[in-house]
Amino acid sequence: MSTNLPTLRQLQFLIVLAEHGNFSRAAEAAHVTQPTLSAGIKELESSLGAILVERGARGASLTPAGEAAVVRARTILTEAEDLVHAARAAGEPLTGQFRLGVIPTIAPFLLPRVLPALSSTFSGLELFLREDLTHRLVEALKERRLDAALIALPYEAAGIETRSIAMDEFLFAAPLDHALAGEKRLTPAMLAEEPLLLLEDGHCLRDHALSVCSASQSASGPGASRADAARSDFAATSLHTLVQMVRSGLGATVLPKLAVDGGLVDGLGLSVRPFDPPVAGREIGMAWRRGSARADEAARLADAVRDALKG
């Protein structure tokens, strides 16, 4: 076997240089001096027998060979990380760093309820949290930049496995003087003629809410289309903005019970009520990359979150 192989540290230097395009900023991000980083890149080029970086007054740019090397370097580093995680999990699961993504309509309401329990159950676990939209979290899972993610289900994506954690019921929210606020019975089908205030495109909660309304309308006969169920002139970027829009009298909406139980509408003077059975809503679940070295840990973490929510 050749002894002139690149080191993991050299590959890390190449990746961080590719990300920053500048030796000074890359050295700062890697927590080394610039001469150390520069020497590491030169040693890597010597090991591979190719020029990877073009150095210029305006910074550093990758050669074609450098771009190809970065792709392989990322794969090698993630495989090395998987090796460490697999060995650690075999001895003591859910210890050390665990990178967990959470969607914005779940994070501020679920995490305060479950993090203390997780910290108590897994004292050696160090959670690194990232809040983002579902499609970006799933991409991060596929690229091995996250170990697992708390998302809303159903969500189908190739190469991704999920485990259901809990049902999150949808509730109707409107100003107190809204026409539907005083109805004795309330079903999603009754929203057929009620353009809803919803989150902007990209939030899965918007799609799930529209799906519930669309399915109810189809079951009860002709009505507004799925596209007509949402107001096109207003779209919120967060649930907190959404309820303020409702409070201002701009219309009604559908909210997840998890957020309502988490205090989202406290003190706003809104009418918030459940729909008649059967319960309409979304599932909260854990997602991870199929074949991940941390798949068993992700599943175990999902079970722990479920238990924490029940407690």
XYZ file of C-alpha atoms in Angstrom:
311
model
C 0.000 0.000 0.000
C 1.257 3.472 -0.865
C 2.417 5.516 2.097
C 1.980 8.779 0.222
C -1.769 9.055 0.847
C -3.510 12.348 1.649
C -4.428 12.948 5.277
C -7.933 13.769 6.419
C -6.654 17.116 7.637
C -5.348 17.980 4.164
C -8.725 17.081 2.673
C -10.421 19.308 5.251
C -8.146 22.172 4.228
C -9.096 21.700 0.580
C -12.819 21.696 1.340
C -12.697 24.799 3.511
C -10.611 26.601 0.892
C -13.183 25.669 -1.757
C -15.938 27.082 0.440
C -14.206 30.388 1.176
C -12.136 30.983 -1.975
C -9.500 32.770 0.048
C -6.529 31.424 2.030
C -6.901 33.929 4.856
C -10.609 33.306 5.452
C -10.181 29.560 4.987
C -7.370 29.457 7.560
C -9.543 31.363 10.017
C -12.449 28.953 9.476
C -10.115 25.969 9.931
C -8.617 27.523 13.088
C -5.052 27.357 11.744
C -2.563 29.912 10.492
C -2.488 30.781 6.803
C 1.012 29.280 6.290
C -0.204 26.027 7.870
C -3.191 25.813 5.544
C -1.119 26.760 2.501
C 1.493 24.132 3.337
C -1.230 21.522 3.782
C -2.641 22.274 0.330
C 0.816 22.035 -1.246
C 1.438 18.706 0.476
C -1.906 17.453 -0.822
C -1.032 18.541 -4.351
C 2.291 16.752 -4.039
C 0.582 13.561 -2.820
C -1.910 13.605 -5.704
C 0.556 14.785 -8.330
C -1.778 17.521 -9.572
C -2.319 21.262 -9.152
C -5.585 21.707 -7.275
C -5.628 25.445 -6.577
C -4.794 28.470 -8.679
C -3.423 31.206 -6.466
C -4.062 34.818 -7.479
C -4.214 38.335 -6.122
C -7.988 38.107 -5.789
C -7.987 34.797 -3.965
C -7.843 31.113 -4.743
C -9.820 29.174 -7.324
C -9.998 25.458 -7.951
C -8.606 23.844 -11.065
C -10.685 21.094 -12.731
C -8.583 18.590 -10.835
C -9.272 20.518 -7.636
C -13.029 20.495 -8.213
C -12.979 16.738 -8.745
C -10.832 16.299 -5.643
C -13.274 18.311 -3.499
C -16.159 16.012 -4.458
C -14.174 12.933 -3.474
C -12.795 14.627 -0.355
C -16.323 15.291 0.925
C -17.225 11.642 0.414
C -14.073 10.419 2.172
C -14.634 12.713 5.161
C -18.285 11.750 5.569
C -17.350 8.080 5.373
C -14.713 8.670 8.047
C -17.326 10.399 10.215
C -19.706 7.477 9.695
C -16.953 5.118 10.833
C -16.523 7.077 14.057
C -20.286 7.292 14.672
C -20.826 3.587 13.999
C -18.033 2.566 16.369
C -19.276 4.930 19.065
C -22.899 3.827 18.665
C -21.886 0.183 19.000
C -20.409 0.947 22.394
C -22.736 3.676 23.658
C -25.488 4.997 21.354
C -26.546 8.640 21.258
C -23.358 10.099 22.660
C -21.264 12.890 21.221
C -22.428 15.248 18.495
C -25.740 14.622 16.727
C -26.863 17.027 13.995
C -30.636 17.406 14.096
C -32.725 19.481 11.710
C -36.178 20.820 12.610
C -38.751 22.624 10.466
C -39.837 26.124 11.620
C -43.462 25.153 12.355
C -42.246 22.527 14.835
C -38.982 23.839 16.322
C -40.159 26.618 18.700
C -43.061 24.581 20.067
C -41.703 21.030 20.314
C -38.087 21.596 21.326
C -38.806 23.341 24.669
C -40.984 20.356 25.609
C -38.547 17.579 24.688
C -35.003 18.924 25.054
C -34.894 18.707 28.881
C -36.039 15.072 28.740
C -33.535 14.210 26.021
C -30.739 15.863 27.979
C -31.672 13.839 31.053
C -32.016 10.532 29.186
C -28.905 10.928 27.024
C -26.448 12.830 29.196
C -23.598 12.262 26.730
C -25.532 13.594 23.744
C -24.596 16.962 22.251
C -27.353 18.121 19.895
C -26.518 20.567 17.118
C -29.803 22.027 15.872
C -30.602 23.500 12.478
C -33.964 25.084 11.652
C -34.921 25.135 7.965
C -37.611 24.222 5.448
C -38.275 20.545 4.798
C -36.764 20.273 1.326
C -33.505 21.851 2.467
C -33.308 19.589 5.525
C -33.865 16.538 3.324
C -31.082 17.660 0.996
C -28.806 18.074 4.023
C -29.677 14.520 5.094
C -28.790 13.174 1.666
C -25.532 15.132 1.669
C -24.733 13.841 5.183
C -24.653 17.315 6.685
C -27.428 16.267 9.090
C -27.927 13.007 10.975
C -31.720 13.262 11.275
C -34.540 15.784 10.995
C -37.895 16.411 12.650
C -40.354 17.077 9.841
C -44.069 16.862 9.093
C -45.378 13.722 7.434
C -46.305 12.471 4.947
C -43.206 13.406 2.989
C -41.836 11.162 0.279
C -38.201 11.450 -0.790
C -35.927 8.880 -2.397
C -33.340 7.465 -0.013
C -35.047 8.845 3.108
C -36.631 6.769 5.873
C -39.101 8.126 8.420
C -40.691 7.152 11.710
C -43.929 8.680 12.958
C -43.761 10.304 16.380
C -47.116 11.972 17.036
C -50.279 13.286 15.416
C -50.552 17.074 15.262
C -54.210 18.057 14.955
C -55.282 21.079 12.881
C -57.345 23.768 14.610
C -59.440 26.544 13.073
C -58.411 30.069 14.109
C -60.278 33.289 13.332
C -61.307 36.624 14.850
C -64.089 36.343 17.434
C -66.608 37.965 15.065
C -65.854 35.605 12.179
C -68.897 33.896 10.646
C -67.599 30.410 11.498
C -66.516 31.247 15.036
C -69.992 30.654 16.452
C -70.919 27.539 14.486
C -71.862 24.560 16.668
C -70.264 22.111 14.250
C -67.143 22.747 12.213
C -65.646 20.594 9.471
C -62.857 21.316 6.969
C -65.502 21.154 4.217
C -67.052 24.322 5.658
C -63.916 26.202 4.602
C -64.710 25.645 0.920
C -65.854 29.239 0.488
C -63.338 30.653 2.980
C -59.999 31.724 1.432
C -57.482 30.973 4.144
C -54.466 32.885 5.320
C -51.557 30.450 5.070
C -47.777 30.335 5.146
C -45.900 31.152 1.961
C -44.933 28.507 -0.589
C -42.154 26.226 0.614
C -43.677 25.494 4.018
C -45.055 21.965 4.170
C -47.748 23.128 6.615
C -49.295 25.103 3.762
C -49.462 21.994 1.582
C -50.864 19.839 4.392
C -53.564 22.404 5.232
C -54.561 22.736 1.586
C -54.643 18.950 1.235
C -57.067 18.617 4.154
C -59.369 21.285 2.717
C -59.134 19.837 -0.781
C -59.936 16.302 0.391
C -62.910 17.530 2.416
C -64.249 19.548 -0.490
C -63.939 16.554 -2.840
C -65.751 14.328 -0.361
C -68.628 16.793 0.106
C -69.138 17.705 -3.549
C -68.103 20.553 -5.847
C -66.448 23.512 -4.179
C -63.387 25.717 -4.272
C -60.301 24.189 -5.784
C -57.171 23.545 -3.770
C -55.563 26.663 -5.241
C -58.647 28.743 -4.342
C -58.490 27.672 -0.686
C -55.630 30.078 0.038
C -55.559 33.817 -0.333
C -53.072 34.785 -3.014
C -52.612 38.335 -1.777
C -51.351 37.419 1.702
C -48.792 34.815 2.753
C -46.904 34.700 6.041
C -43.290 33.702 6.565
C -43.899 32.281 10.061
C -46.731 31.105 12.294
C -46.217 34.121 14.549
C -46.756 36.464 11.594
C -49.730 34.386 10.472
C -51.649 34.728 13.752
C -50.985 38.463 13.828
C -52.565 38.698 10.371
C -55.605 36.814 11.706
C -55.721 39.073 14.749
C -55.784 42.090 12.429
C -58.989 40.802 10.855
C -57.495 39.810 7.518
C -59.060 36.357 7.586
C -59.019 32.889 9.120
C -56.403 30.149 9.130
C -55.581 26.597 10.162
C -53.019 26.088 12.933
C -51.253 22.987 14.274
C -52.322 22.090 17.813
C -48.670 21.718 18.806
C -48.169 25.441 18.180
C -51.382 26.419 19.960
C -50.452 24.310 22.994
C -47.058 26.018 22.871
C -48.651 29.427 23.466
C -48.806 30.725 19.894
C -52.199 32.436 20.306
C -52.115 33.220 24.027
C -53.516 36.662 24.760
C -54.490 37.407 21.142
C -58.233 37.126 21.629
C -58.842 34.713 18.774
C -61.430 32.000 18.350
C -59.491 28.725 18.196
C -61.467 25.504 17.960
C -61.084 21.929 16.750
C -62.858 20.424 13.772
C -65.455 17.728 14.291
C -64.176 14.135 14.020
C -62.471 12.582 12.193
C -59.408 14.513 13.295
C -57.616 16.365 10.501
C -53.944 17.163 10.820
C -50.389 16.139 10.072
C -47.944 13.699 11.579
C -44.696 14.725 13.214
C -41.902 12.345 12.349
C -38.175 11.738 12.335
C -36.375 11.393 8.996
C -32.907 10.081 8.222
C -30.843 8.895 5.265
C -31.361 5.263 4.330
C -28.198 3.321 5.127
C -26.876 5.957 7.521
C -24.514 4.761 10.229
C -26.739 6.647 12.660
C -30.068 5.203 11.482
C -30.588 3.172 14.673
C -29.759 6.217 16.783
C -32.204 8.373 14.809
C -34.955 5.810 15.376
C -34.123 5.642 19.068
C -34.170 9.433 19.275
C -37.602 9.449 17.613
C -38.907 7.087 20.291
C -37.441 9.312 23.006
C -39.146 12.388 21.523
C -42.452 10.486 21.430
C -42.086 9.528 25.086
C -41.186 13.098 26.043
C -44.298 14.449 24.307
C -46.495 11.951 26.126
C -44.939 12.934 29.442
